[in-house]
PDB file of C-alpha atoms in Angstrom:
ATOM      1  CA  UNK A   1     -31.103  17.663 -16.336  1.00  0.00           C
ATOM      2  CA  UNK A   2     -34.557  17.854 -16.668  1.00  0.00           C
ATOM      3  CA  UNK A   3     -36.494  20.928 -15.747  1.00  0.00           C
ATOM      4  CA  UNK A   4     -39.730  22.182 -13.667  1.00  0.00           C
ATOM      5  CA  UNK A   5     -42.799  19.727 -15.048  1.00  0.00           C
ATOM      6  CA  UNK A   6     -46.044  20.819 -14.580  1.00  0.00           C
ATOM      7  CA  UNK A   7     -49.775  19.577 -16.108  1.00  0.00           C
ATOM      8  CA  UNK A   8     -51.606  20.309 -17.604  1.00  0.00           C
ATOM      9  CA  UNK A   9     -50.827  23.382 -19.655  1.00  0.00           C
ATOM     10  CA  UNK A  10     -54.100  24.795 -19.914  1.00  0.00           C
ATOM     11  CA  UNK A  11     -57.362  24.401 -18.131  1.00  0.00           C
ATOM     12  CA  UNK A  12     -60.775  25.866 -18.706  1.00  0.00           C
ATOM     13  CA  UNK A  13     -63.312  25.626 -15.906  1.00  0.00           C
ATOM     14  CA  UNK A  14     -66.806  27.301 -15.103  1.00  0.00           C
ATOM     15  CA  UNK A  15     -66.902  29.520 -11.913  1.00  0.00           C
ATOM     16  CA  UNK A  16     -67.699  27.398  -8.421  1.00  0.00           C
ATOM     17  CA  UNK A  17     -65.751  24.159 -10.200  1.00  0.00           C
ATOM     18  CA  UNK A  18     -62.853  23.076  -8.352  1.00  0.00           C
ATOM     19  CA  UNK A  19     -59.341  22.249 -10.463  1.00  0.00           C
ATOM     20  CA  UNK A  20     -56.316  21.165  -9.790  1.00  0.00           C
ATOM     21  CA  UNK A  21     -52.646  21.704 -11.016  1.00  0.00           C
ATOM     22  CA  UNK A  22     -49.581  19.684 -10.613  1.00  0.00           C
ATOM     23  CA  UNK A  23     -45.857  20.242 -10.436  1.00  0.00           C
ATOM     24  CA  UNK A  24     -42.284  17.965 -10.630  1.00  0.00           C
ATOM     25  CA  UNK A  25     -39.544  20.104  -9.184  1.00  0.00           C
ATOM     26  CA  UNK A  26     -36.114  19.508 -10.366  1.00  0.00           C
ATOM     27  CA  UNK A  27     -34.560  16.573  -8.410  1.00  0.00           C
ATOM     28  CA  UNK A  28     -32.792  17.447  -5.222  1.00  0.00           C
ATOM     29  CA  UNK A  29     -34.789  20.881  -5.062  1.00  0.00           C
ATOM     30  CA  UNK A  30     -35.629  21.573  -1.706  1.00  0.00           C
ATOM     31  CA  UNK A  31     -37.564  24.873  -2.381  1.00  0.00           C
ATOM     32  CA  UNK A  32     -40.669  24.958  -4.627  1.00  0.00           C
ATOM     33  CA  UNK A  33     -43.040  27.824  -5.169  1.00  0.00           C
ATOM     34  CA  UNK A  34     -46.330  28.600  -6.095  1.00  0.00           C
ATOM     35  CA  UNK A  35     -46.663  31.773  -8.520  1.00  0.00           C
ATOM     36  CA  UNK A  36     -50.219  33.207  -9.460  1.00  0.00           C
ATOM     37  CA  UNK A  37     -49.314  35.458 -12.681  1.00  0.00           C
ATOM     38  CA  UNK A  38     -52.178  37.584 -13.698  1.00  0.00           C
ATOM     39  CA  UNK A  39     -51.858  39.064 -17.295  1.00  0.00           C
ATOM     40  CA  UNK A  40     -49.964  42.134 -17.382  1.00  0.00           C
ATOM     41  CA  UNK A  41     -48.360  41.431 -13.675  1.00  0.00           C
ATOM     42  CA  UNK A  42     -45.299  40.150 -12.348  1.00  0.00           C
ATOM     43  CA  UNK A  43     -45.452  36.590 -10.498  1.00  0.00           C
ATOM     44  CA  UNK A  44     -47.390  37.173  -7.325  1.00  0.00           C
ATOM     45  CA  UNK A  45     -45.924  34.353  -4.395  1.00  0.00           C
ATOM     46  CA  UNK A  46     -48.722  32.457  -3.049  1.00  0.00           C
ATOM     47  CA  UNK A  47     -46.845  29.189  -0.943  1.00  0.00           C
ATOM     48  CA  UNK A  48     -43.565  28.441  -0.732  1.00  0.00           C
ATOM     49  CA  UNK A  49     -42.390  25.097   0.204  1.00  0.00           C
ATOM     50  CA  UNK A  50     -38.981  24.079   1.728  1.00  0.00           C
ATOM     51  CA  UNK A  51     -38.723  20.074   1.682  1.00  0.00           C
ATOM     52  CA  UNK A  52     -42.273  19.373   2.697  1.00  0.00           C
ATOM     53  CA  UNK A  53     -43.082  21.868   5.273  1.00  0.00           C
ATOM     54  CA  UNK A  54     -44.611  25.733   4.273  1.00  0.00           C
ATOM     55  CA  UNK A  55     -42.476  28.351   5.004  1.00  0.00           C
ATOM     56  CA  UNK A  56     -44.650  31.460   3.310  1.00  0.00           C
ATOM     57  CA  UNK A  57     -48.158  31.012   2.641  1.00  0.00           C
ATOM     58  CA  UNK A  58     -49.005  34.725   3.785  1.00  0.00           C
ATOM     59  CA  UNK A  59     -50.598  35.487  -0.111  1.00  0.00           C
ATOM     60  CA  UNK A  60     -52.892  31.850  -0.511  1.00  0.00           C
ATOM     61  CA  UNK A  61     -56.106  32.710  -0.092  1.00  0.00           C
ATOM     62  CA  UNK A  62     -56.760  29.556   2.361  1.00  0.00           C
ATOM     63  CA  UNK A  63     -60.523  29.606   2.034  1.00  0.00           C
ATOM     64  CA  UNK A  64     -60.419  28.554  -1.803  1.00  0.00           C
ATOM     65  CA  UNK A  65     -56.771  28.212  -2.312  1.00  0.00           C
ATOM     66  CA  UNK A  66     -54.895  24.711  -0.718  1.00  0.00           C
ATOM     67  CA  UNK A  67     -51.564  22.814  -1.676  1.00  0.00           C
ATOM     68  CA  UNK A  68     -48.909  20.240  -0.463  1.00  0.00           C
ATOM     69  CA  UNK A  69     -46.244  18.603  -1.186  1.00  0.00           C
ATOM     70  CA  UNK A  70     -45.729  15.174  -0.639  1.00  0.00           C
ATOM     71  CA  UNK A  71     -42.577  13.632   0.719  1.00  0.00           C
ATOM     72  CA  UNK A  72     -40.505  16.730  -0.063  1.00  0.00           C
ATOM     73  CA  UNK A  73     -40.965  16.133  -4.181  1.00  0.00           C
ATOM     74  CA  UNK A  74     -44.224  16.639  -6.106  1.00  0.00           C
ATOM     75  CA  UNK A  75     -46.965  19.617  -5.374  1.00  0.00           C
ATOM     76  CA  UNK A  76     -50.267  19.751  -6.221  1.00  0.00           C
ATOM     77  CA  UNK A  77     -52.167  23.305  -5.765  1.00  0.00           C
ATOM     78  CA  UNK A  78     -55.965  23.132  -5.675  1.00  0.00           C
ATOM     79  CA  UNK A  79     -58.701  25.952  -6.194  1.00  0.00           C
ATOM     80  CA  UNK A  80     -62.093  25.144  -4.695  1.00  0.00           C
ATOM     81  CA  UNK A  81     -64.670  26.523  -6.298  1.00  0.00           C
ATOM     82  CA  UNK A  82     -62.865  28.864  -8.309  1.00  0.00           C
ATOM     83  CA  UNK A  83     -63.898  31.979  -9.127  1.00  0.00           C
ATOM     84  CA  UNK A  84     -63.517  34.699 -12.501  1.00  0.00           C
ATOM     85  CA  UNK A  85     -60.427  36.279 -10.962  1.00  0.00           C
ATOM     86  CA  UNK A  86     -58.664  33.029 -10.197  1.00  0.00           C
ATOM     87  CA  UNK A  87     -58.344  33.327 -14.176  1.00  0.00           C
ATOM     88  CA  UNK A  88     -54.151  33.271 -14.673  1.00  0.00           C
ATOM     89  CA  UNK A  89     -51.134  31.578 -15.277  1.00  0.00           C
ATOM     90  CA  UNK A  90     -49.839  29.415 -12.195  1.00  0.00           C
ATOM     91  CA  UNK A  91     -46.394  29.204 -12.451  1.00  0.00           C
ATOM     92  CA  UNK A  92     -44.280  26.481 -10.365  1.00  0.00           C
ATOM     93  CA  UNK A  93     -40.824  26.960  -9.544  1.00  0.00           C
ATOM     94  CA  UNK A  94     -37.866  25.069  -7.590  1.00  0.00           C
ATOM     95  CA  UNK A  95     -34.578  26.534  -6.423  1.00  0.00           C
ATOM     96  CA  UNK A  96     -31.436  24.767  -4.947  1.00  0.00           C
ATOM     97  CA  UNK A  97     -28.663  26.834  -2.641  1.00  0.00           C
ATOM     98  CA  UNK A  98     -25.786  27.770  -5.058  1.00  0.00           C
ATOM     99  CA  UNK A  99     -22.067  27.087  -4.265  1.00  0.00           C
ATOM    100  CA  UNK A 100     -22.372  31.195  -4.040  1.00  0.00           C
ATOM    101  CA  UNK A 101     -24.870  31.531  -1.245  1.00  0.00           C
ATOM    102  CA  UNK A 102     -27.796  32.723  -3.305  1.00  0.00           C
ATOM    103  CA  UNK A 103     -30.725  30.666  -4.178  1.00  0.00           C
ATOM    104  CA  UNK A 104     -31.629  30.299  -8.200  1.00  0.00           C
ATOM    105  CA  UNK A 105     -34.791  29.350  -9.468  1.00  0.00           C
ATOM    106  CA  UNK A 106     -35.973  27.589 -12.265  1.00  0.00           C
ATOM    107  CA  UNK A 107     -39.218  27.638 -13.629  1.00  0.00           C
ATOM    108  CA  UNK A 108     -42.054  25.345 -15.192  1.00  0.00           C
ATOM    109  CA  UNK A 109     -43.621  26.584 -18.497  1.00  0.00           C
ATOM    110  CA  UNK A 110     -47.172  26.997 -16.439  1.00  0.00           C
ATOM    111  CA  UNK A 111     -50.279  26.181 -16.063  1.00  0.00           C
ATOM    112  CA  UNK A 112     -53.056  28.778 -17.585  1.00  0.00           C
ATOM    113  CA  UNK A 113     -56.529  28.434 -16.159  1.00  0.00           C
ATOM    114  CA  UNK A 114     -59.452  30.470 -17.747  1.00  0.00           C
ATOM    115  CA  UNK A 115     -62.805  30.565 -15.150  1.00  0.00           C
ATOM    116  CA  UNK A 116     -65.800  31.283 -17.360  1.00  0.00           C
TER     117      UNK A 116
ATOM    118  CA  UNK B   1     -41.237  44.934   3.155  1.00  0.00           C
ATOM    119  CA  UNK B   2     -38.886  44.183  -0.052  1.00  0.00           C
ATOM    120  CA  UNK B   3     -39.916  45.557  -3.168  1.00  0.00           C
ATOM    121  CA  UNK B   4     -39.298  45.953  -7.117  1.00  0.00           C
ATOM    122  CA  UNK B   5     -39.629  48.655  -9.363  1.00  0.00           C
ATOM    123  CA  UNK B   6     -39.903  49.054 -13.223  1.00  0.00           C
ATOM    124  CA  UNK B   7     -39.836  50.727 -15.508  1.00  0.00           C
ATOM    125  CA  UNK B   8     -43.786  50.186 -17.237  1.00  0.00           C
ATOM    126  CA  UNK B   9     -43.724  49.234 -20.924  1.00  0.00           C
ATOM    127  CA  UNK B  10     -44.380  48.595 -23.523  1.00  0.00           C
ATOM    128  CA  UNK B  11     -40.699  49.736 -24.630  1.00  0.00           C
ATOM    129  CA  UNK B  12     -40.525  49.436 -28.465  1.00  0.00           C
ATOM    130  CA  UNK B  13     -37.226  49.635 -30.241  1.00  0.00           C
ATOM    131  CA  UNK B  14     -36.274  48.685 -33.924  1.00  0.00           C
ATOM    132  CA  UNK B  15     -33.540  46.045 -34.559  1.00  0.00           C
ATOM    133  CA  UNK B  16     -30.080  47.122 -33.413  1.00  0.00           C
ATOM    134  CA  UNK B  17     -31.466  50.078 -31.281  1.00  0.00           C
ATOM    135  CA  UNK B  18     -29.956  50.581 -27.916  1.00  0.00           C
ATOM    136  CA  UNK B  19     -31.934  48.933 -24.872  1.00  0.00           C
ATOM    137  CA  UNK B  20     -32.297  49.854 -21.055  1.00  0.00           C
ATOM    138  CA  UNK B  21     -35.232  48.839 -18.843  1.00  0.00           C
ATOM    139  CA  UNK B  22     -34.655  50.385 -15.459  1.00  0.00           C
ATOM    140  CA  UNK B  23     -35.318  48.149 -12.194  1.00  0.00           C
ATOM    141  CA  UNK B  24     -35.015  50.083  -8.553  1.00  0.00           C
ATOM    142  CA  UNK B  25     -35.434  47.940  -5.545  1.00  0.00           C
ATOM    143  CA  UNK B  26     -35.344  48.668  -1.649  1.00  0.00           C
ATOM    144  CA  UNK B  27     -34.595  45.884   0.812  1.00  0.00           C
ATOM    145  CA  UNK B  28     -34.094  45.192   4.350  1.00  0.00           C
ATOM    146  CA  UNK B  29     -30.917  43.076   3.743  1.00  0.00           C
ATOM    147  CA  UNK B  30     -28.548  42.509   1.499  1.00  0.00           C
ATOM    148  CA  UNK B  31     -30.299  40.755  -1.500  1.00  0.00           C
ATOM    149  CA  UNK B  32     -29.591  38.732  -4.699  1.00  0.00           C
ATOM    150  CA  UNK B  33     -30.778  40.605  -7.924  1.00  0.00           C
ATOM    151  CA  UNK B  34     -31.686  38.453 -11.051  1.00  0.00           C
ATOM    152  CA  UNK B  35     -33.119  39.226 -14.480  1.00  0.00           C
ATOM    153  CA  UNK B  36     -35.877  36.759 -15.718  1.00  0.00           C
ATOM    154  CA  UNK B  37     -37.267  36.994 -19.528  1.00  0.00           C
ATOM    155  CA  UNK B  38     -40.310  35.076 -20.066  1.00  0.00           C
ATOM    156  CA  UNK B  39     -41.381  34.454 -24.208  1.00  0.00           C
ATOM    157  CA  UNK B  40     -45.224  34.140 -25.232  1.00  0.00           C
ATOM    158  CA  UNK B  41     -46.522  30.980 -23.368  1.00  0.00           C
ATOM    159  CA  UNK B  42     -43.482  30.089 -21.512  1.00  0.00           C
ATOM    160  CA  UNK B  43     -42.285  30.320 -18.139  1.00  0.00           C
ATOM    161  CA  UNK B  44     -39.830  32.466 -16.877  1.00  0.00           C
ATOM    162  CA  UNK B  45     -36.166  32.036 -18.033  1.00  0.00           C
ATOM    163  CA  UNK B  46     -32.945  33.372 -15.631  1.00  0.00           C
ATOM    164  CA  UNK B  47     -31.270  35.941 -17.758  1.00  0.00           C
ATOM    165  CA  UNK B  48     -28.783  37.231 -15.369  1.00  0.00           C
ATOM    166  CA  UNK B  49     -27.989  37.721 -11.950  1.00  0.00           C
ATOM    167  CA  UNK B  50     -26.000  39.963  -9.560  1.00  0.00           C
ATOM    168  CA  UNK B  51     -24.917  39.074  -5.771  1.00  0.00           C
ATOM    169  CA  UNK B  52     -23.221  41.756  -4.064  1.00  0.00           C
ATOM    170  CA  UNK B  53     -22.587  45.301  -4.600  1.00  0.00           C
ATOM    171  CA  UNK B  54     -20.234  46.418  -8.444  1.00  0.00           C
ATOM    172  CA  UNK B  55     -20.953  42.891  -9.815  1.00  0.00           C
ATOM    173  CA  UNK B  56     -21.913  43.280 -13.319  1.00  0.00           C
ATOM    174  CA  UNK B  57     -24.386  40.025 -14.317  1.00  0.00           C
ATOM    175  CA  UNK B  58     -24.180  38.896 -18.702  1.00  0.00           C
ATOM    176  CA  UNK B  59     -26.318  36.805 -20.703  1.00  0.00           C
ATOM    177  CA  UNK B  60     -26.508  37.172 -24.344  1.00  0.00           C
ATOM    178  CA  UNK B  61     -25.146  40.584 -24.966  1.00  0.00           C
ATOM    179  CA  UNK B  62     -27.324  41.247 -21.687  1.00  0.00           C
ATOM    180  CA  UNK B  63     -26.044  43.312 -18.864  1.00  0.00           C
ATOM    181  CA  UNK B  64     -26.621  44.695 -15.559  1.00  0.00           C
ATOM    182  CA  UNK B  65     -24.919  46.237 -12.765  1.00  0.00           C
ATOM    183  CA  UNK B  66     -25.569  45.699  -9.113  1.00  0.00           C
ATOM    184  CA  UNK B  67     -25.665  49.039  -7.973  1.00  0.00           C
ATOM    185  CA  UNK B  68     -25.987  49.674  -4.020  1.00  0.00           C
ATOM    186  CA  UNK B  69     -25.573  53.282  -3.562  1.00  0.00           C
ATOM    187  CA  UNK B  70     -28.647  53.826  -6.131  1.00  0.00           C
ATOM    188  CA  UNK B  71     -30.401  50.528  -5.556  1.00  0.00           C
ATOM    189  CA  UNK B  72     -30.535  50.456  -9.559  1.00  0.00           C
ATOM    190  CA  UNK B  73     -30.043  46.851 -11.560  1.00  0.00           C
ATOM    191  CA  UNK B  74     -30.842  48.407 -15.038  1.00  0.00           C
ATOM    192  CA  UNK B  75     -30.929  45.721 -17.904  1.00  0.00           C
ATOM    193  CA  UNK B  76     -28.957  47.143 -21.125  1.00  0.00           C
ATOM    194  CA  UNK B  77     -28.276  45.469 -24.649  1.00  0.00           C
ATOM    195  CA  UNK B  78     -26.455  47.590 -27.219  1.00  0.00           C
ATOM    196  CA  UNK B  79     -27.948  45.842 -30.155  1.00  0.00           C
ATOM    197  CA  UNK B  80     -31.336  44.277 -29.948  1.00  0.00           C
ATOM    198  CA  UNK B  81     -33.066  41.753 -32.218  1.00  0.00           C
ATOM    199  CA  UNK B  82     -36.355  40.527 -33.220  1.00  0.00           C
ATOM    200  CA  UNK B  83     -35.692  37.738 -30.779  1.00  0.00           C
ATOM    201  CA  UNK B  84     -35.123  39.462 -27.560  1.00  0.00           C
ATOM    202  CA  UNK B  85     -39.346  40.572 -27.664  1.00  0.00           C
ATOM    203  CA  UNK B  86     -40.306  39.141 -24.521  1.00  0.00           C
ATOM    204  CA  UNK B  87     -41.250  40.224 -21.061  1.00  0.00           C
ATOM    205  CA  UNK B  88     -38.852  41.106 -18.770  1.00  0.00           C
ATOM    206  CA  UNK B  89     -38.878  40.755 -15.061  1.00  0.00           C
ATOM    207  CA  UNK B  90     -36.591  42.435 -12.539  1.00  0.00           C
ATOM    208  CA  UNK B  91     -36.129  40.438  -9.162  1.00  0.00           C
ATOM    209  CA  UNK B  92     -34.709  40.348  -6.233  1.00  0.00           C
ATOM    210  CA  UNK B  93     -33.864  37.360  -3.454  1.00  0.00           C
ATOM    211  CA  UNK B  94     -33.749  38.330  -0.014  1.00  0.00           C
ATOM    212  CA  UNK B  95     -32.879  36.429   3.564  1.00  0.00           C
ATOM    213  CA  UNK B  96     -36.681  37.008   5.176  1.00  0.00           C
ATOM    214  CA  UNK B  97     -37.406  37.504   9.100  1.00  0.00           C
ATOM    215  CA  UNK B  98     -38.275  34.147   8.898  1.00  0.00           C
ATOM    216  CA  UNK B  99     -34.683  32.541   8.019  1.00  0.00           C
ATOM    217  CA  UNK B 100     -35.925  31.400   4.650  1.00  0.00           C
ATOM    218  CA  UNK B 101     -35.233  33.164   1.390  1.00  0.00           C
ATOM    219  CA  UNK B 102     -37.939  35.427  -0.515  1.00  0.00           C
ATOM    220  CA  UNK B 103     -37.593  36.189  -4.047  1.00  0.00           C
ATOM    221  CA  UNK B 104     -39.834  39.484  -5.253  1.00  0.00           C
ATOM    222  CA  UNK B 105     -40.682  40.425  -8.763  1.00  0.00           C
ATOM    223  CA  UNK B 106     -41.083  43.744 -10.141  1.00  0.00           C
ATOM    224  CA  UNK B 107     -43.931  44.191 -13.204  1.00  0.00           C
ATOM    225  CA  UNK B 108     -42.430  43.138 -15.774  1.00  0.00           C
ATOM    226  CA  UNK B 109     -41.776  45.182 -18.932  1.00  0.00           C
ATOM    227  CA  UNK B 110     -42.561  44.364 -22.338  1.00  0.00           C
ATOM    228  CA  UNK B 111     -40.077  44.643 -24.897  1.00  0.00           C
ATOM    229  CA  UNK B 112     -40.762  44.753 -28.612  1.00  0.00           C
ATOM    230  CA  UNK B 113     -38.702  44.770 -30.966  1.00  0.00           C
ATOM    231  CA  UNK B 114     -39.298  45.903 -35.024  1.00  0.00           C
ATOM    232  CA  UNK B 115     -37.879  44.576 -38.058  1.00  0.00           C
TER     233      UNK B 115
END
């Protein structure tokens, strides 16, 4: 089975530029998350997706920060303009009900932007 | 509102030492708790995971307890190796108000371990 895809790995960017990351969930993964992970911190949530409607976007900052998903699959999360502390590792992750009730999720290997 | 504490690192053994990273968590409900470990430029990896109260989770000489009356989930290893220096991230998954499921990370704590 193949895992979380995202592009690219790493991105450098000047402050005010806009970028954008991309992510593949795992097929038939109905959840997929956004994770901003600053060095030194845990994953901090920023949207959460179930199919192709938001269900938590409480932590996006919505005046720079913006994402969808299209038809329930892909996810693209854009920054516009960025700025220095938008420097992190964006983490995208999907997650599928278990048999046991709980949800697990499965991660890509990230995206890390640097805004100079 | 859910959270995740741990304990702050770095935690540095030498090869074979004896590991625990302690992980405390409060919740409204009656959550999921998982282990992630996340190597240098990778994303994060499920190491183990507990879902109701007494289960013990195991991964790789990895364990943990799910432990209500102390809301603990330590990670332990009796035997560590140069291999097991990563990050690791206490978490737990929780029904929220809203009906959909909410997963929240502790810290992380960095584990190194010496030849």
């Amino acid at each position: 089975e193949a895992g979380v895809a995202q592009s690219p790995r790493y991105k450098i960017i000047e402050k005010r530029q806009s970028v954008a990351f991309w992510c593949n969930p795992i097929s038939g993964h109905a959840t997929l998350y956004w994770y901003q992970q600053i060095l030194g911190q845990g994953p901090k949530l920023l949207i959460q997706f179930q199919n192709n409607g938001v269900v938590d976007d409480s932590q996006l900052p919505k005046d720079r920060f913006s994402a969808e998903r299209l038809k329930g699959v892909d996810s693209t999360l854009k920054i516009q303009p960025a700025k220095l502390e938008d420097s992190a590792v964006y983490l995208c992750a999907s997650s599928l009900r278990t048999g046991q009730g709980y949800y697990e999720q499965y991660f890509g290997p990230g995206t890390r932007l640097t805004v100079t | 509102g859910d959270s995740v504490t741990q304990m702050e690192g770095p935690v540095t053994l030498s090869e074979e030492a004896f590991l625990t990273i302690n992980c405390t968590y409060t919740a409204t409900g009656y959550p999921s708790l998982f282990w992630y470990v996340q190597y240098p430029g990778e994303g994060l990896q499920l190491l183990l995971k507990a879902t109701k109260a007494d289960d013990k989770g195991s991964n790789k000489g990895f364990e943990a307890t799910y432990r209500k009356e102390t809301t603990s989930f330590h990670l332990e290893k009796g035997s560590v190796q140069v291999s097991d220096s990563a990050v690791y991230f206490c978490a737990l998954s929780d029904l929220s108000s809203g009906g959909y499921q909410k997963v929240t990370f502790g810290t992380g704590t960095k584990l190194q371990v010496i030849p």
